[in-house]
C-alpha cells in the first residue's frame, strides 16, 4: 500500500486506487479554480489499471458526473 498525493501520482499507474475525500480536493491557487479541481479528479481517476474506489462525505459535481456516466459501476 502506498499513500500519496494526487500531484505525486501524475504519470504513474497502479492496479488499484482508493481516492479519499474526493469532495475536498485541494485547490492550489484559489477557491474558485474549478479547472484545477477537475484536473486533479481526472488524474486521480485515471491512475488505476483495474479498480477505483472513490470516497466522499459530501456533494461533488465531478463525482456526480462519474455516477451519471454509463461506464460507472456503483455498489
Coordinates of C-alpha atoms in Angstrom, one line a residue:
X1 CA 0.0 0.0 0.0
X2 CA 1.2 3.5 -0.9
X3 CA -0.3 6.7 0.4
X4 CA 0.5 9.7 -1.8
X5 CA -1.0 13.0 -3.1
X6 CA -2.7 13.2 -6.5
X7 CA 0.0 15.5 -7.6
X8 CA 2.8 13.0 -6.9
X9 CA 0.8 10.2 -8.7
X10 CA 0.8 12.0 -12.1
X11 CA 2.2 9.7 -14.8
X12 CA 2.1 6.6 -12.6
X13 CA -0.2 3.6 -12.8
X14 CA -1.4 1.3 -10.0
X15 CA -3.6 -1.9 -10.0
X16 CA -6.0 -0.3 -7.5
X17 CA -6.6 3.2 -6.3
X18 CA -8.7 4.4 -3.4
X19 CA -9.4 8.2 -3.8
X20 CA -10.2 9.5 -0.4
X21 CA -12.1 12.8 0.4
X22 CA -12.8 13.3 -3.3
X23 CA -15.3 16.0 -2.4
X24 CA -12.5 18.0 -0.8
X25 CA -9.9 18.2 -3.5
X26 CA -7.4 21.0 -2.8
X27 CA -7.3 24.0 -5.0
X28 CA -3.8 25.3 -5.4
X29 CA -4.5 28.9 -6.1
X30 CA -8.0 30.0 -5.2
X31 CA -11.3 28.6 -4.2
X32 CA -13.0 29.3 -7.5
X33 CA -10.5 27.4 -9.7
X34 CA -12.8 24.7 -11.0
X35 CA -10.4 23.7 -13.8
X36 CA -7.7 22.8 -11.2
X37 CA -10.1 20.7 -9.2
X38 CA -11.3 18.9 -12.4
X39 CA -7.7 18.3 -13.4
X40 CA -7.0 16.7 -10.0
X41 CA -10.1 14.5 -10.3
X42 CA -9.0 13.4 -13.8
X43 CA -5.5 12.5 -12.6
X44 CA -6.9 10.6 -9.6
X45 CA -9.4 8.6 -11.5
X46 CA -7.1 7.6 -14.4
X47 CA -4.3 6.1 -12.2
X48 CA -5.8 2.6 -11.6
X49 CA -5.5 -0.2 -14.1
X50 CA -8.2 -2.5 -12.6
X51 CA -10.0 -1.0 -9.6
X52 CA -11.0 2.5 -8.5
X53 CA -12.9 3.4 -5.3
X54 CA -14.0 6.9 -4.6
X55 CA -14.8 8.1 -1.0
X56 CA -16.6 11.3 -0.4
X57 CA -18.7 12.6 2.5
X58 CA -20.4 15.5 0.6
X59 CA -21.5 16.6 -2.8
X60 CA -19.1 16.9 -5.7
X61 CA -20.0 18.0 -9.3
X62 CA -17.3 15.7 -10.6
X63 CA -18.4 12.7 -8.7
X64 CA -22.0 13.3 -9.9
X65 CA -20.7 13.3 -13.5
X66 CA -18.9 10.0 -12.9
X67 CA -22.1 8.5 -11.3
X68 CA -24.2 9.6 -14.3
X69 CA -21.8 8.1 -16.9
X70 CA -22.7 4.8 -18.4
X71 CA -19.2 3.4 -17.6
X72 CA -19.6 3.8 -13.8
X73 CA -20.5 0.7 -11.7
X74 CA -21.6 1.8 -8.2
X75 CA -22.5 -0.6 -5.5

